[in-house]
XYZ file of C-alpha atoms in Angstrom:
327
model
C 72.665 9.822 -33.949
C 72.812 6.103 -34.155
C 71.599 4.014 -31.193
C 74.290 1.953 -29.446
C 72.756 -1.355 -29.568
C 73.377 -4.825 -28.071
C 70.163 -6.564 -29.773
C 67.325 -4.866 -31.489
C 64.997 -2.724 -30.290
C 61.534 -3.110 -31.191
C 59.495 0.228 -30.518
C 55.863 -0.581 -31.076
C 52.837 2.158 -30.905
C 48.529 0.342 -30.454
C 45.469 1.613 -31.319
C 42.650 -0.309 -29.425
C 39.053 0.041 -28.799
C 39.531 2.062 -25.617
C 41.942 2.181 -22.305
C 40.678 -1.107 -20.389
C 43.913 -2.874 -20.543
C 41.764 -6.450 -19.628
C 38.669 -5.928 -22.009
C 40.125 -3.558 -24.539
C 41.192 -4.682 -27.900
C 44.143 -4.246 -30.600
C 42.681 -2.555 -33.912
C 45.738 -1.125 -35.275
C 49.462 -2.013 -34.217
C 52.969 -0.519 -35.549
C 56.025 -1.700 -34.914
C 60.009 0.033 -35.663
C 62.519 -2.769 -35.062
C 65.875 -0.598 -34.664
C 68.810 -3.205 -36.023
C 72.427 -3.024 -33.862
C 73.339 -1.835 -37.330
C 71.312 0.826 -37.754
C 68.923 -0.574 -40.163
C 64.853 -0.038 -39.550
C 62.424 -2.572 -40.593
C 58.618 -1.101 -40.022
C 55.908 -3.585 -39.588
C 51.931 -2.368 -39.555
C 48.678 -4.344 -39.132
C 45.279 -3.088 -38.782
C 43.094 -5.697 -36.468
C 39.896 -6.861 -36.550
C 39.180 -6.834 -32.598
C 36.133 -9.329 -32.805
C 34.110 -6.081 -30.850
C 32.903 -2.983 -31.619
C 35.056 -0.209 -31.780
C 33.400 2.777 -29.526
C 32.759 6.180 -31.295
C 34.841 7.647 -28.369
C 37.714 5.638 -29.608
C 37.150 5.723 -33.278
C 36.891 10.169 -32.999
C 40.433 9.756 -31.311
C 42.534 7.101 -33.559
C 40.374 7.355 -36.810
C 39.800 3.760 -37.124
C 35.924 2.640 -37.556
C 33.957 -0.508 -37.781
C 33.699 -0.732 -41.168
C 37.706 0.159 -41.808
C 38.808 -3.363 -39.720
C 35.783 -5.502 -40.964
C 38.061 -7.066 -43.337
C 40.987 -7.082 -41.767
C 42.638 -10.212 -39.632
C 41.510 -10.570 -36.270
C 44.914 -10.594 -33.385
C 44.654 -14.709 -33.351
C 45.514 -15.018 -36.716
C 48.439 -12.640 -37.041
C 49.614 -13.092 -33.519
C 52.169 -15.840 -34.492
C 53.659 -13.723 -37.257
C 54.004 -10.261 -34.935
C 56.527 -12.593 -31.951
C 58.246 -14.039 -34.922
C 58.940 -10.307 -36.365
C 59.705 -8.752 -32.784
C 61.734 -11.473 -32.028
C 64.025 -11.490 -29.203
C 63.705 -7.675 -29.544
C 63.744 -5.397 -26.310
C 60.699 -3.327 -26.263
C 60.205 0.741 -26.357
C 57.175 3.212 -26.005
C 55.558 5.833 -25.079
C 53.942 4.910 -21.930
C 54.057 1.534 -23.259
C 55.211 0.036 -19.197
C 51.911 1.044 -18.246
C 49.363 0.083 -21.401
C 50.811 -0.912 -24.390
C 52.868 -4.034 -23.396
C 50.200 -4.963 -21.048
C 47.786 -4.971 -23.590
C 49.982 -6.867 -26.065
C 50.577 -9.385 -23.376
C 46.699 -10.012 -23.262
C 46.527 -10.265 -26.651
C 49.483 -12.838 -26.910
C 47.803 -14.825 -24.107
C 44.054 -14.738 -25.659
C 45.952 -15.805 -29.111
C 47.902 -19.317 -27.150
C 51.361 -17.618 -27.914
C 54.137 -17.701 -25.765
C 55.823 -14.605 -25.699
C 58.400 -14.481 -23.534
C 58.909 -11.934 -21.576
C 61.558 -12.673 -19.154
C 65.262 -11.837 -20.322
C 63.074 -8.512 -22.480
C 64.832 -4.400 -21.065
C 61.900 -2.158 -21.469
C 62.147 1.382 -22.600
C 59.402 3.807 -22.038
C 59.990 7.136 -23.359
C 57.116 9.241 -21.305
C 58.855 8.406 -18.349
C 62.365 9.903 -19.342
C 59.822 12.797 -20.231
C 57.938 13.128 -17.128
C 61.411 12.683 -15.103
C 63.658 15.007 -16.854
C 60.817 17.544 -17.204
C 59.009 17.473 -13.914
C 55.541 18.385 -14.236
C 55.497 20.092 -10.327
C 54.340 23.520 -9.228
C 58.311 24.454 -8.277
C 59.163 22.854 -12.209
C 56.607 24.935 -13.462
C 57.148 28.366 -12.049
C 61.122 27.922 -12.456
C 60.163 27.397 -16.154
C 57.441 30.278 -16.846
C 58.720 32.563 -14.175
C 62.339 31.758 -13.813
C 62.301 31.702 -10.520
C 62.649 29.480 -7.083
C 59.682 29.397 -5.009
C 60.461 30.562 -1.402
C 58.522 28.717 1.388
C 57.526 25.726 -1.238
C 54.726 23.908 0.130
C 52.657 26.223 2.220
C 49.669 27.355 0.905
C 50.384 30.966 0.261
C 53.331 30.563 -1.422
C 52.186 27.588 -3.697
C 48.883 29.409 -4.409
C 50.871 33.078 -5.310
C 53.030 30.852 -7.600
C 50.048 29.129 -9.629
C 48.859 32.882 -10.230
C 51.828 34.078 -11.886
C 52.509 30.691 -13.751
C 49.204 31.208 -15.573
C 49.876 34.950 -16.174
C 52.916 33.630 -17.493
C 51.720 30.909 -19.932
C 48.763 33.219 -20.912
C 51.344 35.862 -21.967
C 54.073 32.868 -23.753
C 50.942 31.378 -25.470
C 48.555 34.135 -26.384
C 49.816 33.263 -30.074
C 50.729 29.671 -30.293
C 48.794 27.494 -32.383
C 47.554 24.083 -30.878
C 46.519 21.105 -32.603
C 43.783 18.612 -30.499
C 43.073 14.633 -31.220
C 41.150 15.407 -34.168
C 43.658 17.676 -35.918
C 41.454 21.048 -35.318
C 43.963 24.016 -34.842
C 43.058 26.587 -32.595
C 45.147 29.406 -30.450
C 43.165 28.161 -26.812
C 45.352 29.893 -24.032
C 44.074 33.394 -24.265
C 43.638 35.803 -21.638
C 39.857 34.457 -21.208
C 38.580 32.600 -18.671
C 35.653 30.762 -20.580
C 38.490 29.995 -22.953
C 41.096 28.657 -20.582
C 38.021 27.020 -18.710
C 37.683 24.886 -22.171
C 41.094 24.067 -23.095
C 41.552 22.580 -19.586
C 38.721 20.618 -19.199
C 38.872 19.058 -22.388
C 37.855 15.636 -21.317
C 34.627 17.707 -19.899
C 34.775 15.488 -16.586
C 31.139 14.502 -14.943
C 32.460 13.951 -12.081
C 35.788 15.196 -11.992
C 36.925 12.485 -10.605
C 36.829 11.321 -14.004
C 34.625 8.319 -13.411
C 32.219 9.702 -15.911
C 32.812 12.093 -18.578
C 30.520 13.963 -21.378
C 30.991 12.340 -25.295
C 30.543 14.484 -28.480
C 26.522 14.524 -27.635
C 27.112 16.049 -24.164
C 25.754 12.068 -23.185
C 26.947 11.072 -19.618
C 29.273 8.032 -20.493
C 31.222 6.149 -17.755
C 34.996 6.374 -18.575
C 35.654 3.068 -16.952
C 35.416 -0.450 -16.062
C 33.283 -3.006 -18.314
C 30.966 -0.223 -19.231
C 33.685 2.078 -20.676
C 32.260 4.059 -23.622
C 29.029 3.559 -22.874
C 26.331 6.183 -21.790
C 25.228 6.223 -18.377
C 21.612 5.704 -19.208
C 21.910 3.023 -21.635
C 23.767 0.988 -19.032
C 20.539 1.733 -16.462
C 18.990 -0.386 -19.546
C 20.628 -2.826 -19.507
C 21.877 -3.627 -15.960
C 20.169 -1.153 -13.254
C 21.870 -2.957 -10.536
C 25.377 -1.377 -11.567
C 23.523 1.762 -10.267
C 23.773 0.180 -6.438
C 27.040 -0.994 -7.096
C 28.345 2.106 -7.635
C 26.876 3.594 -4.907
C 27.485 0.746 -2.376
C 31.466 0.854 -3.797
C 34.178 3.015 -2.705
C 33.898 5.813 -5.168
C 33.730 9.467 -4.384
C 30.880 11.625 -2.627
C 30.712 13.810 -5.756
C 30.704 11.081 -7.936
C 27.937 8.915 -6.162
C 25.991 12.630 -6.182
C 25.975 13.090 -9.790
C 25.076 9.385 -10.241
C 22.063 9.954 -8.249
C 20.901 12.674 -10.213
C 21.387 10.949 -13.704
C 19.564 7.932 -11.614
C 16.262 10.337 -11.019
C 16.220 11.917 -14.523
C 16.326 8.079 -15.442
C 13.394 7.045 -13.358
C 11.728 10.006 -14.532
C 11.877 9.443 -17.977
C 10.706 5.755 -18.030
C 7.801 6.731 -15.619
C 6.682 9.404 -18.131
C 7.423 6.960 -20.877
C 5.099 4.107 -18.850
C 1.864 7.328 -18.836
C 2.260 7.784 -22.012
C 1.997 4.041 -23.212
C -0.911 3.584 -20.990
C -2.427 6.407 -22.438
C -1.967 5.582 -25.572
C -3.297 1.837 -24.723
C -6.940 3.321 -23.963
C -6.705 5.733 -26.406
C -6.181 3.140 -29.041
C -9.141 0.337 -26.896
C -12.107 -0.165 -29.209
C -15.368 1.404 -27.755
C -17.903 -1.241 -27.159
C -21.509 -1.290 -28.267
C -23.669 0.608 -26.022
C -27.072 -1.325 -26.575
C -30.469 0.194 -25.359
C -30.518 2.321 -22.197
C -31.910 0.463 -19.363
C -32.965 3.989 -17.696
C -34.551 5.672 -20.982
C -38.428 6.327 -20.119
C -41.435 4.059 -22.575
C -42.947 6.026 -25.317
C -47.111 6.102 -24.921
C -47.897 7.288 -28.798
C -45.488 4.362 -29.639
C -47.734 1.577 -30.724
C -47.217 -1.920 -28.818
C -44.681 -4.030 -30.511
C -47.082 -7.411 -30.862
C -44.765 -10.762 -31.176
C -45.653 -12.502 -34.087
C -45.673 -16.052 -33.918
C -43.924 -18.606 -36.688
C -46.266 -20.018 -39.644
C -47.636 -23.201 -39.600
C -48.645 -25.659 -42.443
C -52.382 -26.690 -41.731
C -53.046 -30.444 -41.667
C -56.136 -32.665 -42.387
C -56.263 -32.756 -38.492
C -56.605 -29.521 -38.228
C -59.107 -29.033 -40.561
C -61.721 -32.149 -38.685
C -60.819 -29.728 -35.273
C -62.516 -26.954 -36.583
C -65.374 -28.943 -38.364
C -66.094 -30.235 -34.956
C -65.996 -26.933 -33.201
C -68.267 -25.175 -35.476
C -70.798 -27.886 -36.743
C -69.943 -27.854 -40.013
């Protein structure tokens, strides 16, 4: 099927350095240009983001520091990627919500002009998301084939949930699944620890999501400035982050969990400030004791007598004693 076009349509895919759509950066960017007549052209550019590229990100796209050190940083190129794009419309998947914005960023950091203003916008998740509801009443009409009577009350939603997932563990006791990192695994099996891991696999903190366990089961916040980084390592750095968080409008639960990474922190620098101060005397040269002021005199010890410096005798000296003695 050929797309019925008016002007070219540029679909265009990012990799960046995580999901912060104002500090984030571009290290990888593809772009399809779709022709009226039906011709592709196929543009890609790896991007040096002038930042480091978190080991989050790098597990999930592939891209590391060393693979972009070379490579042109978004400045350089940017003038070359609006010239190829054109006066292209623009498609994605969920591109409305982070991959134009974070092309526009990029655009504005670099001093081009893109223009955005006469651009149609296509994003393809949301023709997914629309067409394919992702509700409860979506859901069981799908596993179950069947209407939900009384939708919305509590019994009725609840009773559906449980025979959804006796549904899907029944459709996908067999079906393979591939993750992020291209591991292949059969995960929806009639086991809760199992199901427990496939759906939690961003391993929430939280569960709000604010912070979320990396590869080293490290408490990293999964937002804002410090995105990427681990909780403690920002206590480091900036401590008072800790009493903006819990001064700001963020979840019970999540100011909770906070706290406790906050005392295992304090803990751990405490016992690190003992054991430097131990270490400190440990390591303080003894002085020299002297003699003891309190030890009792010896009596078969023979009196120390002072002895007094030599002197050179003089003719003086010599009349003195002829004097004294008569002779």
């Amino acid at each position: 099927m050929k797309l019925n076009l008016n002007r070219p349509l540029a679909f265009f895919d990012l990799e960046t350095t995580g999901v912060n759509v104002g500090a984030d950066r571009i290290v990888e960017i593809a772009i399809l240009k779709a022709m009226p007549d039906g011709a592709e052209l196929i543009k890609t550019m790896r991007i040096n983001p002038e930042m480091p590229i978190p080991l989050a990100s790098s597990l999930i796209h592939g891209i590391y520091d060393k693979d972009i050190a070379n490579e042109p940083a978004f400045k350089d190129v940017a003038a070359e990627l609006a010239a190829f794009i054109g006066e292209a419309d623009l498609a994605g998947y969920n591109s409305n919500r982070f991959d134009i914005p974070v092309l526009l960023e990029e655009f504005l950091r670099a001093g081009v002009d893109f223009d955005m203003s006469d651009r149609k916008f296509v994003d393809v998740q949301n023709i997914f998301h629309q067409m394919e509801q992702r509700t409860l009443r979506a859901a069981y009409k799908f596993y179950c084939d069947k209407d939900i009577i009384n939708a919305h009350s509590a019994e009725a939603d609840i009773t559906a949930t449980y025979h959804v997932l006796l549904a899907q563990i029944e459709r996908y006791s067999d079906t393979e699944f591939e993750d992020k990192q291209g591991k292949i695994s059969k995960p929806v099996k009639n086991d809760v620890d199992a199901l427990h891991t496939f759906t939690n696999m961003n391993k929430p903190v939280d569960f709000a999501g604010r912070m979320v366990f990396n590869d080293q089961d490290q408490e990293i916040f999964n937002f804002g400035k410090h995105k990427g980084k681990t909780v403690e390592q920002v206590f480091d750095t900036e401590p008072s982050y800790y009493a903006w968080m819990k001064q700001g409008d963020f979840p019970l639960y999540t100011k909770k969990k906070l706290e406790e990474i906050w005392t295992r922190w304090n803990k751990k620098k405490e016992q690190l400030k003992q054991e430097k101060q131990q270490q400190a005397v440990a390591n303080k040269p003894k002085p020299n004791p002297g003699p003891n002021p309190n030890a009792r005199p010896n009596p078969s010890a023979a009196p120390q007598k002072k002895s007094k410096p030599a002197v050179d005798v003089t003719n003086d000296m010599l009349e003195q004693l002829k004097m004294k003695f008569g002779k």
